[in-house]
PDB file of N, CA and C in Angstrom:
ATOM      1  N   UNK A1426     172.787 170.205 100.889  1.00  0.00           N
ATOM      2  CA  UNK A1426     173.299 171.048 100.856  1.00  0.00           C
ATOM      3  C   UNK A1426     173.039 171.747 102.317  1.00  0.00           C
ATOM      4  N   UNK A1427     174.148 171.804 103.140  1.00  0.00           N
ATOM      5  CA  UNK A1427     174.218 172.560 104.387  1.00  0.00           C
ATOM      6  C   UNK A1427     173.946 174.202 104.350  1.00  0.00           C
ATOM      7  N   UNK A1428     173.161 174.851 105.559  1.00  0.00           N
ATOM      8  CA  UNK A1428     173.172 175.968 105.602  1.00  0.00           C
ATOM      9  C   UNK A1428     173.845 176.654 106.997  1.00  0.00           C
ATOM     10  N   UNK A1429     174.337 177.663 107.025  1.00  0.00           N
ATOM     11  CA  UNK A1429     174.703 178.210 108.500  1.00  0.00           C
ATOM     12  C   UNK A1429     173.617 179.339 108.755  1.00  0.00           C
ATOM     13  N   UNK A1430     173.228 179.152 110.102  1.00  0.00           N
ATOM     14  CA  UNK A1430     172.136 179.998 110.523  1.00  0.00           C
ATOM     15  C   UNK A1430     173.137 181.255 111.023  1.00  0.00           C
ATOM     16  N   UNK A1431     172.382 182.687 110.613  1.00  0.00           N
ATOM     17  CA  UNK A1431     172.909 183.710 110.936  1.00  0.00           C
ATOM     18  C   UNK A1431     172.060 185.087 111.267  1.00  0.00           C
ATOM     19  N   UNK A1432     172.567 185.886 111.996  1.00  0.00           N
ATOM     20  CA  UNK A1432     171.324 186.913 112.405  1.00  0.00           C
ATOM     21  C   UNK A1432     171.499 187.829 111.018  1.00  0.00           C
ATOM     22  N   UNK A1433     170.747 188.528 110.937  1.00  0.00           N
ATOM     23  CA  UNK A1433     170.200 189.403 110.067  1.00  0.00           C
ATOM     24  C   UNK A1433     171.576 190.216 109.855  1.00  0.00           C
ATOM     25  N   UNK A1434     171.965 191.180 111.077  1.00  0.00           N
ATOM     26  CA  UNK A1434     172.992 191.675 110.867  1.00  0.00           C
ATOM     27  C   UNK A1434     174.524 191.179 110.431  1.00  0.00           C
ATOM     28  N   UNK A1435     174.592 189.805 111.097  1.00  0.00           N
ATOM     29  CA  UNK A1435     175.406 189.072 110.639  1.00  0.00           C
ATOM     30  C   UNK A1435     175.773 189.151 109.073  1.00  0.00           C
ATOM     31  N   UNK A1436     174.383 188.534 108.566  1.00  0.00           N
ATOM     32  CA  UNK A1436     174.448 188.873 107.100  1.00  0.00           C
ATOM     33  C   UNK A1436     174.570 189.580 105.853  1.00  0.00           C
ATOM     34  N   UNK A1437     174.733 191.141 106.642  1.00  0.00           N
ATOM     35  CA  UNK A1437     175.249 192.053 106.222  1.00  0.00           C
ATOM     36  C   UNK A1437     176.504 191.877 106.148  1.00  0.00           C
ATOM     37  N   UNK A1438     177.281 191.932 107.091  1.00  0.00           N
ATOM     38  CA  UNK A1438     178.670 191.689 106.497  1.00  0.00           C
ATOM     39  C   UNK A1438     179.154 190.537 106.020  1.00  0.00           C
ATOM     40  N   UNK A1439     178.580 189.661 105.983  1.00  0.00           N
ATOM     41  CA  UNK A1439     178.642 188.164 105.170  1.00  0.00           C
ATOM     42  C   UNK A1439     178.644 188.732 103.858  1.00  0.00           C
ATOM     43  N   UNK A1440     177.492 188.882 103.282  1.00  0.00           N
ATOM     44  CA  UNK A1440     177.599 189.440 101.905  1.00  0.00           C
ATOM     45  C   UNK A1440     178.520 190.420 101.568  1.00  0.00           C
ATOM     46  N   UNK A1441     178.881 191.877 102.677  1.00  0.00           N
ATOM     47  CA  UNK A1441     180.079 192.492 101.930  1.00  0.00           C
ATOM     48  C   UNK A1441     181.095 191.657 101.819  1.00  0.00           C
ATOM     49  N   UNK A1442     181.615 190.558 102.561  1.00  0.00           N
ATOM     50  CA  UNK A1442     182.747 189.719 102.448  1.00  0.00           C
ATOM     51  C   UNK A1442     182.648 188.942 101.164  1.00  0.00           C
ATOM     52  N   UNK A1443     181.550 188.234 100.913  1.00  0.00           N
ATOM     53  CA  UNK A1443     181.193 187.866  99.696  1.00  0.00           C
ATOM     54  C   UNK A1443     181.493 188.326  98.389  1.00  0.00           C
ATOM     55  N   UNK A1444     180.700 189.664  98.209  1.00  0.00           N
ATOM     56  CA  UNK A1444     181.142 190.471  97.183  1.00  0.00           C
ATOM     57  C   UNK A1444     182.401 190.830  96.908  1.00  0.00           C
ATOM     58  N   UNK A1445     183.145 191.038  98.056  1.00  0.00           N
ATOM     59  CA  UNK A1445     184.557 191.833  97.710  1.00  0.00           C
ATOM     60  C   UNK A1445     185.373 190.271  97.426  1.00  0.00           C
ATOM     61  N   UNK A1446     185.084 188.885  97.554  1.00  0.00           N
ATOM     62  CA  UNK A1446     185.807 187.771  96.851  1.00  0.00           C
ATOM     63  C   UNK A1446     185.237 187.814  95.803  1.00  0.00           C
ATOM     64  N   UNK A1447     184.324 188.031  95.224  1.00  0.00           N
ATOM     65  CA  UNK A1447     183.561 188.100  93.860  1.00  0.00           C
ATOM     66  C   UNK A1447     182.676 187.077  93.947  1.00  0.00           C
ATOM     67  N   UNK A1448     181.862 186.602  94.812  1.00  0.00           N
ATOM     68  CA  UNK A1448     180.647 185.716  94.692  1.00  0.00           C
ATOM     69  C   UNK A1448     179.192 186.343  94.319  1.00  0.00           C
ATOM     70  N   UNK A1449     178.840 185.587  93.668  1.00  0.00           N
ATOM     71  CA  UNK A1449     177.200 185.731  92.864  1.00  0.00           C
ATOM     72  C   UNK A1449     176.350 185.161  93.616  1.00  0.00           C
ATOM     73  N   UNK A1450     175.198 186.077  93.673  1.00  0.00           N
ATOM     74  CA  UNK A1450     173.691 185.400  94.465  1.00  0.00           C
ATOM     75  C   UNK A1450     173.496 184.468  93.161  1.00  0.00           C
ATOM     76  N   UNK A1451     172.714 183.634  93.783  1.00  0.00           N
ATOM     77  CA  UNK A1451     172.274 182.344  93.019  1.00  0.00           C
ATOM     78  C   UNK A1451     170.641 182.668  92.917  1.00  0.00           C
ATOM     79  N   UNK A1452     170.132 182.439  94.458  1.00  0.00           N
ATOM     80  CA  UNK A1452     168.826 182.966  94.395  1.00  0.00           C
ATOM     81  C   UNK A1452     168.550 182.899  95.952  1.00  0.00           C
ATOM     82  N   UNK A1453     167.514 183.734  96.447  1.00  0.00           N
ATOM     83  CA  UNK A1453     166.815 183.507  97.854  1.00  0.00           C
ATOM     84  C   UNK A1453     165.537 182.813  97.944  1.00  0.00           C
ATOM     85  N   UNK A1454     165.293 182.211  98.840  1.00  0.00           N
ATOM     86  CA  UNK A1454     164.495 181.232  98.788  1.00  0.00           C
ATOM     87  C   UNK A1454     163.756 181.082 100.481  1.00  0.00           C
ATOM     88  N   UNK A1455     162.635 181.427 100.624  1.00  0.00           N
ATOM     89  CA  UNK A1455     161.607 181.682 101.880  1.00  0.00           C
ATOM     90  C   UNK A1455     161.221 180.207 102.220  1.00  0.00           C
ATOM     91  N   UNK A1456     160.679 180.128 103.616  1.00  0.00           N
ATOM     92  CA  UNK A1456     159.976 178.908 103.772  1.00  0.00           C
ATOM     93  C   UNK A1456     159.094 179.405 104.906  1.00  0.00           C
ATOM     94  N   UNK A1457     158.056 179.129 105.147  1.00  0.00           N
ATOM     95  CA  UNK A1457     157.296 179.145 106.449  1.00  0.00           C
ATOM     96  C   UNK A1457     157.018 177.767 107.336  1.00  0.00           C
ATOM     97  N   UNK A1458     158.002 178.034 108.294  1.00  0.00           N
ATOM     98  CA  UNK A1458     158.435 176.594 109.085  1.00  0.00           C
ATOM     99  C   UNK A1458     157.420 176.907 110.439  1.00  0.00           C
ATOM    100  N   UNK A1459     156.281 177.359 110.588  1.00  0.00           N
ATOM    101  CA  UNK A1459     155.267 177.182 111.399  1.00  0.00           C
ATOM    102  C   UNK A1459     155.195 178.830 112.207  1.00  0.00           C
ATOM    103  N   UNK A1460     156.261 179.010 113.369  1.00  0.00           N
ATOM    104  CA  UNK A1460     156.281 179.462 114.021  1.00  0.00           C
ATOM    105  C   UNK A1460     157.242 181.035 113.323  1.00  0.00           C
ATOM    106  N   UNK A1461     158.047 180.579 112.533  1.00  0.00           N
ATOM    107  CA  UNK A1461     158.937 181.371 111.943  1.00  0.00           C
ATOM    108  C   UNK A1461     158.954 181.231 110.417  1.00  0.00           C
ATOM    109  N   UNK A1462     159.367 182.319 109.602  1.00  0.00           N
ATOM    110  CA  UNK A1462     159.753 182.380 108.259  1.00  0.00           C
ATOM    111  C   UNK A1462     161.131 182.360 108.125  1.00  0.00           C
ATOM    112  N   UNK A1463     161.711 181.022 107.591  1.00  0.00           N
ATOM    113  CA  UNK A1463     163.089 181.198 107.035  1.00  0.00           C
ATOM    114  C   UNK A1463     163.904 181.355 105.582  1.00  0.00           C
ATOM    115  N   UNK A1464     164.631 182.163 105.757  1.00  0.00           N
ATOM    116  CA  UNK A1464     165.195 182.684 104.425  1.00  0.00           C
ATOM    117  C   UNK A1464     166.528 182.156 104.406  1.00  0.00           C
ATOM    118  N   UNK A1465     166.657 181.657 103.224  1.00  0.00           N
ATOM    119  CA  UNK A1465     168.122 180.944 102.706  1.00  0.00           C
ATOM    120  C   UNK A1465     168.290 181.844 101.675  1.00  0.00           C
ATOM    121  N   UNK A1466     169.577 182.323 101.555  1.00  0.00           N
ATOM    122  CA  UNK A1466     170.600 182.851 100.551  1.00  0.00           C
ATOM    123  C   UNK A1466     171.612 181.825 100.018  1.00  0.00           C
ATOM    124  N   UNK A1467     171.556 182.135  98.688  1.00  0.00           N
ATOM    125  CA  UNK A1467     172.519 180.957  98.083  1.00  0.00           C
ATOM    126  C   UNK A1467     173.590 182.025  97.205  1.00  0.00           C
ATOM    127  N   UNK A1468     174.610 181.433  97.444  1.00  0.00           N
ATOM    128  CA  UNK A1468     175.895 182.378  96.816  1.00  0.00           C
ATOM    129  C   UNK A1468     176.926 181.416  96.041  1.00  0.00           C
ATOM    130  N   UNK A1469     176.966 181.699  95.009  1.00  0.00           N
ATOM    131  CA  UNK A1469     178.408 181.108  94.252  1.00  0.00           C
ATOM    132  C   UNK A1469     179.646 181.722  94.257  1.00  0.00           C
ATOM    133  N   UNK A1470     180.097 180.655  95.285  1.00  0.00           N
ATOM    134  CA  UNK A1470     181.848 180.969  95.435  1.00  0.00           C
ATOM    135  C   UNK A1470     182.902 180.733  94.785  1.00  0.00           C
ATOM    136  N   UNK A1471     182.668 179.881  93.502  1.00  0.00           N
ATOM    137  CA  UNK A1471     183.978 179.469  92.689  1.00  0.00           C
ATOM    138  C   UNK A1471     182.818 178.278  91.757  1.00  0.00           C
ATOM    139  N   UNK A1472     183.851 177.572  91.045  1.00  0.00           N
ATOM    140  CA  UNK A1472     183.347 176.378  90.454  1.00  0.00           C
ATOM    141  C   UNK A1472     182.961 175.387  91.073  1.00  0.00           C
ATOM    142  N   UNK A1473     181.750 174.780  91.459  1.00  0.00           N
ATOM    143  CA  UNK A1473     181.301 174.090  92.108  1.00  0.00           C
ATOM    144  C   UNK A1473     181.220 174.342  93.433  1.00  0.00           C
ATOM    145  N   UNK A1474     181.322 175.645  94.038  1.00  0.00           N
ATOM    146  CA  UNK A1474     181.329 176.082  95.260  1.00  0.00           C
ATOM    147  C   UNK A1474     180.277 176.884  95.627  1.00  0.00           C
ATOM    148  N   UNK A1475     179.185 176.284  96.819  1.00  0.00           N
ATOM    149  CA  UNK A1475     178.187 177.404  96.916  1.00  0.00           C
ATOM    150  C   UNK A1475     178.362 177.447  98.562  1.00  0.00           C
ATOM    151  N   UNK A1476     177.758 178.598  99.113  1.00  0.00           N
ATOM    152  CA  UNK A1476     177.829 179.083 100.416  1.00  0.00           C
ATOM    153  C   UNK A1476     176.215 179.093 100.883  1.00  0.00           C
ATOM    154  N   UNK A1477     175.620 178.740 101.581  1.00  0.00           N
ATOM    155  CA  UNK A1477     174.003 178.994 102.303  1.00  0.00           C
ATOM    156  C   UNK A1477     173.803 179.510 103.317  1.00  0.00           C
ATOM    157  N   UNK A1478     173.411 180.729 103.623  1.00  0.00           N
ATOM    158  CA  UNK A1478     173.497 181.153 104.819  1.00  0.00           C
ATOM    159  C   UNK A1478     171.645 181.626 104.957  1.00  0.00           C
ATOM    160  N   UNK A1479     171.562 181.214 106.256  1.00  0.00           N
ATOM    161  CA  UNK A1479     169.918 180.945 106.643  1.00  0.00           C
ATOM    162  C   UNK A1479     169.691 182.127 107.910  1.00  0.00           C
ATOM    163  N   UNK A1480     168.657 182.981 107.700  1.00  0.00           N
ATOM    164  CA  UNK A1480     167.970 183.679 108.641  1.00  0.00           C
ATOM    165  C   UNK A1480     166.735 183.350 109.308  1.00  0.00           C
ATOM    166  N   UNK A1481     166.353 183.187 110.424  1.00  0.00           N
ATOM    167  CA  UNK A1481     165.233 182.919 110.955  1.00  0.00           C
ATOM    168  C   UNK A1481     164.701 184.011 111.253  1.00  0.00           C
ATOM    169  N   UNK A1482     163.210 184.595 111.051  1.00  0.00           N
ATOM    170  CA  UNK A1482     162.307 185.615 111.363  1.00  0.00           C
ATOM    171  C   UNK A1482     161.092 184.904 111.905  1.00  0.00           C
ATOM    172  N   UNK A1483     161.148 185.297 113.373  1.00  0.00           N
ATOM    173  CA  UNK A1483     159.915 185.342 114.030  1.00  0.00           C
ATOM    174  C   UNK A1483     158.716 185.986 113.414  1.00  0.00           C
ATOM    175  N   UNK A1484     157.325 185.022 113.584  1.00  0.00           N
ATOM    176  CA  UNK A1484     156.329 185.701 112.956  1.00  0.00           C
ATOM    177  C   UNK A1484     155.455 186.577 114.195  1.00  0.00           C
ATOM    178  N   UNK A1485     155.165 187.661 113.563  1.00  0.00           N
ATOM    179  CA  UNK A1485     154.812 188.519 114.674  1.00  0.00           C
ATOM    180  C   UNK A1485     153.575 189.467 114.004  1.00  0.00           C
ATOM    181  N   UNK A1486     152.583 188.770 113.299  1.00  0.00           N
ATOM    182  CA  UNK A1486     151.341 189.014 113.450  1.00  0.00           C
ATOM    183  C   UNK A1486     151.522 189.840 111.764  1.00  0.00           C
ATOM    184  N   UNK A1487     152.540 189.696 111.039  1.00  0.00           N
ATOM    185  CA  UNK A1487     152.506 190.351 109.704  1.00  0.00           C
ATOM    186  C   UNK A1487     153.208 191.397 109.808  1.00  0.00           C
ATOM    187  N   UNK A1488     154.111 191.654 110.934  1.00  0.00           N
ATOM    188  CA  UNK A1488     154.825 192.915 110.956  1.00  0.00           C
ATOM    189  C   UNK A1488     156.325 192.629 111.145  1.00  0.00           C
ATOM    190  N   UNK A1489     156.727 191.439 110.313  1.00  0.00           N
ATOM    191  CA  UNK A1489     158.261 191.183 110.291  1.00  0.00           C
ATOM    192  C   UNK A1489     158.843 191.633 109.223  1.00  0.00           C
ATOM    193  N   UNK A1490     160.215 192.237 109.549  1.00  0.00           N
ATOM    194  CA  UNK A1490     161.008 192.877 108.697  1.00  0.00           C
ATOM    195  C   UNK A1490     162.352 192.085 108.450  1.00  0.00           C
ATOM    196  N   UNK A1491     162.819 192.548 107.336  1.00  0.00           N
ATOM    197  CA  UNK A1491     163.999 192.002 107.260  1.00  0.00           C
ATOM    198  C   UNK A1491     164.937 192.755 106.436  1.00  0.00           C
ATOM    199  N   UNK A1492     166.448 193.000 106.613  1.00  0.00           N
ATOM    200  CA  UNK A1492     167.423 194.059 105.753  1.00  0.00           C
ATOM    201  C   UNK A1492     167.331 193.403 104.575  1.00  0.00           C
ATOM    202  N   UNK A1493     167.301 194.687 103.533  1.00  0.00           N
ATOM    203  CA  UNK A1493     167.642 194.041 102.039  1.00  0.00           C
ATOM    204  C   UNK A1493     169.238 193.716 101.807  1.00  0.00           C
ATOM    205  N   UNK A1494     169.347 192.823 101.001  1.00  0.00           N
ATOM    206  CA  UNK A1494     170.792 192.701 100.491  1.00  0.00           C
ATOM    207  C   UNK A1494     171.096 193.409  99.041  1.00  0.00           C
ATOM    208  N   UNK A1495     169.703 193.798  98.457  1.00  0.00           N
ATOM    209  CA  UNK A1495     169.866 194.420  96.985  1.00  0.00           C
ATOM    210  C   UNK A1495     171.191 195.721  97.073  1.00  0.00           C
ATOM    211  N   UNK A1496     171.109 196.373  98.038  1.00  0.00           N
ATOM    212  CA  UNK A1496     172.255 197.857  97.960  1.00  0.00           C
ATOM    213  C   UNK A1496     173.413 196.713  97.553  1.00  0.00           C
ATOM    214  N   UNK A1497     173.830 195.911  98.373  1.00  0.00           N
ATOM    215  CA  UNK A1497     174.997 195.379  98.368  1.00  0.00           C
ATOM    216  C   UNK A1497     175.450 194.429  96.552  1.00  0.00           C
ATOM    217  N   UNK A1498     173.825 193.507  96.607  1.00  0.00           N
ATOM    218  CA  UNK A1498     174.100 192.802  95.220  1.00  0.00           C
ATOM    219  C   UNK A1498     172.683 192.877  94.374  1.00  0.00           C
ATOM    220  N   UNK A1499     172.843 193.776  93.566  1.00  0.00           N
ATOM    221  CA  UNK A1499     171.695 194.261  93.014  1.00  0.00           C
ATOM    222  C   UNK A1499     170.885 193.189  92.675  1.00  0.00           C
ATOM    223  N   UNK A1500     171.301 191.962  91.976  1.00  0.00           N
ATOM    224  CA  UNK A1500     170.692 190.813  91.593  1.00  0.00           C
ATOM    225  C   UNK A1500     169.421 190.133  92.744  1.00  0.00           C
ATOM    226  N   UNK A1501     169.633 191.238  93.689  1.00  0.00           N
ATOM    227  CA  UNK A1501     168.457 190.441  95.313  1.00  0.00           C
ATOM    228  C   UNK A1501     167.422 190.806  94.368  1.00  0.00           C
ATOM    229  N   UNK A1502     167.317 191.918  93.977  1.00  0.00           N
ATOM    230  CA  UNK A1502     165.651 192.655  94.017  1.00  0.00           C
ATOM    231  C   UNK A1502     164.937 192.038  93.568  1.00  0.00           C
ATOM    232  N   UNK A1503     164.802 190.979  92.561  1.00  0.00           N
ATOM    233  CA  UNK A1503     163.599 190.687  91.972  1.00  0.00           C
ATOM    234  C   UNK A1503     163.164 189.415  93.094  1.00  0.00           C
ATOM    235  N   UNK A1504     164.087 188.649  93.652  1.00  0.00           N
ATOM    236  CA  UNK A1504     163.825 187.481  94.860  1.00  0.00           C
ATOM    237  C   UNK A1504     163.612 188.391  95.997  1.00  0.00           C
ATOM    238  N   UNK A1505     163.935 189.402  96.608  1.00  0.00           N
ATOM    239  CA  UNK A1505     163.458 189.976  97.743  1.00  0.00           C
ATOM    240  C   UNK A1505     162.087 190.329  97.621  1.00  0.00           C
ATOM    241  N   UNK A1506     161.887 190.840  96.374  1.00  0.00           N
ATOM    242  CA  UNK A1506     160.316 191.202  95.725  1.00  0.00           C
ATOM    243  C   UNK A1506     159.399 189.876  96.112  1.00  0.00           C
ATOM    244  N   UNK A1507     159.640 188.801  95.479  1.00  0.00           N
ATOM    245  CA  UNK A1507     158.911 187.566  95.469  1.00  0.00           C
ATOM    246  C   UNK A1507     158.946 187.264  97.000  1.00  0.00           C
ATOM    247  N   UNK A1508     160.105 187.253  97.582  1.00  0.00           N
ATOM    248  CA  UNK A1508     159.856 186.776  99.287  1.00  0.00           C
ATOM    249  C   UNK A1508     158.729 187.832  99.960  1.00  0.00           C
ATOM    250  N   UNK A1509     159.014 189.291  99.737  1.00  0.00           N
ATOM    251  CA  UNK A1509     158.061 189.813 100.177  1.00  0.00           C
ATOM    252  C   UNK A1509     156.586 189.707 100.075  1.00  0.00           C
ATOM    253  N   UNK A1510     156.217 189.575  98.589  1.00  0.00           N
ATOM    254  CA  UNK A1510     154.717 189.338  98.281  1.00  0.00           C
ATOM    255  C   UNK A1510     154.092 187.816  98.727  1.00  0.00           C
ATOM    256  N   UNK A1511     155.243 186.675  98.586  1.00  0.00           N
ATOM    257  CA  UNK A1511     154.605 185.547  98.840  1.00  0.00           C
ATOM    258  C   UNK A1511     154.565 184.888 100.247  1.00  0.00           C
ATOM    259  N   UNK A1512     155.636 185.885 100.877  1.00  0.00           N
ATOM    260  CA  UNK A1512     155.253 185.578 102.607  1.00  0.00           C
ATOM    261  C   UNK A1512     155.069 186.668 103.362  1.00  0.00           C
ATOM    262  N   UNK A1513     154.908 187.552 102.757  1.00  0.00           N
ATOM    263  CA  UNK A1513     154.184 188.981 103.762  1.00  0.00           C
ATOM    264  C   UNK A1513     155.363 189.853 104.663  1.00  0.00           C
ATOM    265  N   UNK A1514     156.524 189.511 104.103  1.00  0.00           N
ATOM    266  CA  UNK A1514     158.132 189.948 104.870  1.00  0.00           C
ATOM    267  C   UNK A1514     158.065 191.112 104.492  1.00  0.00           C
ATOM    268  N   UNK A1515     158.661 192.269 105.097  1.00  0.00           N
ATOM    269  CA  UNK A1515     158.472 193.765 104.683  1.00  0.00           C
ATOM    270  C   UNK A1515     160.075 193.625 104.667  1.00  0.00           C
ATOM    271  N   UNK A1516     160.606 193.833 103.253  1.00  0.00           N
ATOM    272  CA  UNK A1516     161.837 193.769 103.093  1.00  0.00           C
ATOM    273  C   UNK A1516     162.419 195.382 102.906  1.00  0.00           C
ATOM    274  N   UNK A1517     163.239 195.846 104.071  1.00  0.00           N
ATOM    275  CA  UNK A1517     163.520 197.502 103.947  1.00  0.00           C
ATOM    276  C   UNK A1517     164.446 197.508 102.165  1.00  0.00           C
ATOM    277  N   UNK A1518     163.819 198.725 102.110  1.00  0.00           N
ATOM    278  CA  UNK A1518     163.973 199.387 100.635  1.00  0.00           C
ATOM    279  C   UNK A1518     163.830 198.681  99.654  1.00  0.00           C
ATOM    280  N   UNK A1519     162.519 198.026  99.742  1.00  0.00           N
ATOM    281  CA  UNK A1519     161.866 197.178  98.360  1.00  0.00           C
ATOM    282  C   UNK A1519     160.439 197.272  98.439  1.00  0.00           C
ATOM    283  N   UNK A1520     159.828 197.579  97.257  1.00  0.00           N
ATOM    284  CA  UNK A1520     158.257 197.853  97.250  1.00  0.00           C
ATOM    285  C   UNK A1520     157.587 196.890  97.548  1.00  0.00           C
ATOM    286  N   UNK A1521     157.584 195.585  96.877  1.00  0.00           N
ATOM    287  CA  UNK A1521     156.829 194.465  97.481  1.00  0.00           C
ATOM    288  C   UNK A1521     155.383 194.334  96.751  1.00  0.00           C
ATOM    289  N   UNK A1522     155.280 194.980  95.754  1.00  0.00           N
ATOM    290  CA  UNK A1522     154.339 195.017  94.973  1.00  0.00           C
ATOM    291  C   UNK A1522     155.095 194.864  93.416  1.00  0.00           C
ATOM    292  N   UNK A1523     155.450 193.589  93.213  1.00  0.00           N
ATOM    293  CA  UNK A1523     155.784 193.408  91.787  1.00  0.00           C
ATOM    294  C   UNK A1523     155.336 192.356  90.838  1.00  0.00           C
ATOM    295  N   UNK A1524     155.055 191.270  91.599  1.00  0.00           N
ATOM    296  CA  UNK A1524     154.294 190.320  90.871  1.00  0.00           C
ATOM    297  C   UNK A1524     152.910 190.065  90.666  1.00  0.00           C
ATOM    298  N   UNK A1525     152.280 189.758  92.151  1.00  0.00           N
ATOM    299  CA  UNK A1525     150.887 189.626  92.698  1.00  0.00           C
ATOM    300  C   UNK A1525     149.843 190.821  92.348  1.00  0.00           C
ATOM    301  N   UNK A1526     148.754 190.294  92.515  1.00  0.00           N
ATOM    302  CA  UNK A1526     147.752 191.221  92.286  1.00  0.00           C
ATOM    303  C   UNK A1526     147.630 191.508  93.672  1.00  0.00           C
ATOM    304  N   UNK A1527     146.873 192.926  94.252  1.00  0.00           N
ATOM    305  CA  UNK A1527     146.899 193.575  95.420  1.00  0.00           C
ATOM    306  C   UNK A1527     146.142 192.846  96.171  1.00  0.00           C
ATOM    307  N   UNK A1528     145.387 192.223  95.554  1.00  0.00           N
ATOM    308  CA  UNK A1528     144.001 191.453  96.363  1.00  0.00           C
ATOM    309  C   UNK A1528     144.385 190.306  96.924  1.00  0.00           C
ATOM    310  N   UNK A1529     146.170 189.850  96.818  1.00  0.00           N
ATOM    311  CA  UNK A1529     146.556 188.644  96.819  1.00  0.00           C
ATOM    312  C   UNK A1529     147.481 188.973  98.221  1.00  0.00           C
ATOM    313  N   UNK A1530     147.545 188.135  99.359  1.00  0.00           N
ATOM    314  CA  UNK A1530     148.125 188.706 100.567  1.00  0.00           C
ATOM    315  C   UNK A1530     148.931 187.106 100.924  1.00  0.00           C
ATOM    316  N   UNK A1531     150.366 187.444 100.512  1.00  0.00           N
ATOM    317  CA  UNK A1531     151.335 186.249 101.246  1.00  0.00           C
ATOM    318  C   UNK A1531     150.531 185.044 100.972  1.00  0.00           C
ATOM    319  N   UNK A1532     150.394 184.155  99.704  1.00  0.00           N
ATOM    320  CA  UNK A1532     149.916 182.980  99.363  1.00  0.00           C
ATOM    321  C   UNK A1532     150.831 181.877  99.928  1.00  0.00           C
ATOM    322  N   UNK A1533     151.955 182.017 100.160  1.00  0.00           N
ATOM    323  CA  UNK A1533     152.856 180.989 100.675  1.00  0.00           C
ATOM    324  C   UNK A1533     152.885 180.964 102.392  1.00  0.00           C
ATOM    325  N   UNK A1534     152.172 181.867 102.937  1.00  0.00           N
ATOM    326  CA  UNK A1534     152.449 182.047 104.581  1.00  0.00           C
ATOM    327  C   UNK A1534     151.342 181.118 104.895  1.00  0.00           C
ATOM    328  N   UNK A1535     151.539 180.593 106.004  1.00  0.00           N
ATOM    329  CA  UNK A1535     150.489 179.884 106.738  1.00  0.00           C
ATOM    330  C   UNK A1535     150.132 180.724 108.035  1.00  0.00           C
ATOM    331  N   UNK A1536     148.884 180.789 107.922  1.00  0.00           N
ATOM    332  CA  UNK A1536     148.166 181.449 109.345  1.00  0.00           C
ATOM    333  C   UNK A1536     148.760 181.495 110.341  1.00  0.00           C
TER     334      UNK A1536
END
């Protein structure tokens, strides 16, 4: 399945458009790609129809921040919490301590 790489600002507009079209969020997946954290957003846009969007977040020593899509699609809340905890990304408007014990720091993030 191919993804389209977009900026964070573009993603907000895309999610607004998807919501207006009746699309549903499937999941959000993070991956540590070395110098960047990649975040993929999967949306169901109809029967057997999926759209995938990718943002690339350069690592900045633990000060990375992404915009939340939870205000647009509340189903993103848990996936964004997981993204925050597992990769150490700050997701604006998401508390970030939901699953892991506070002593664990971003277990899926490479140093």
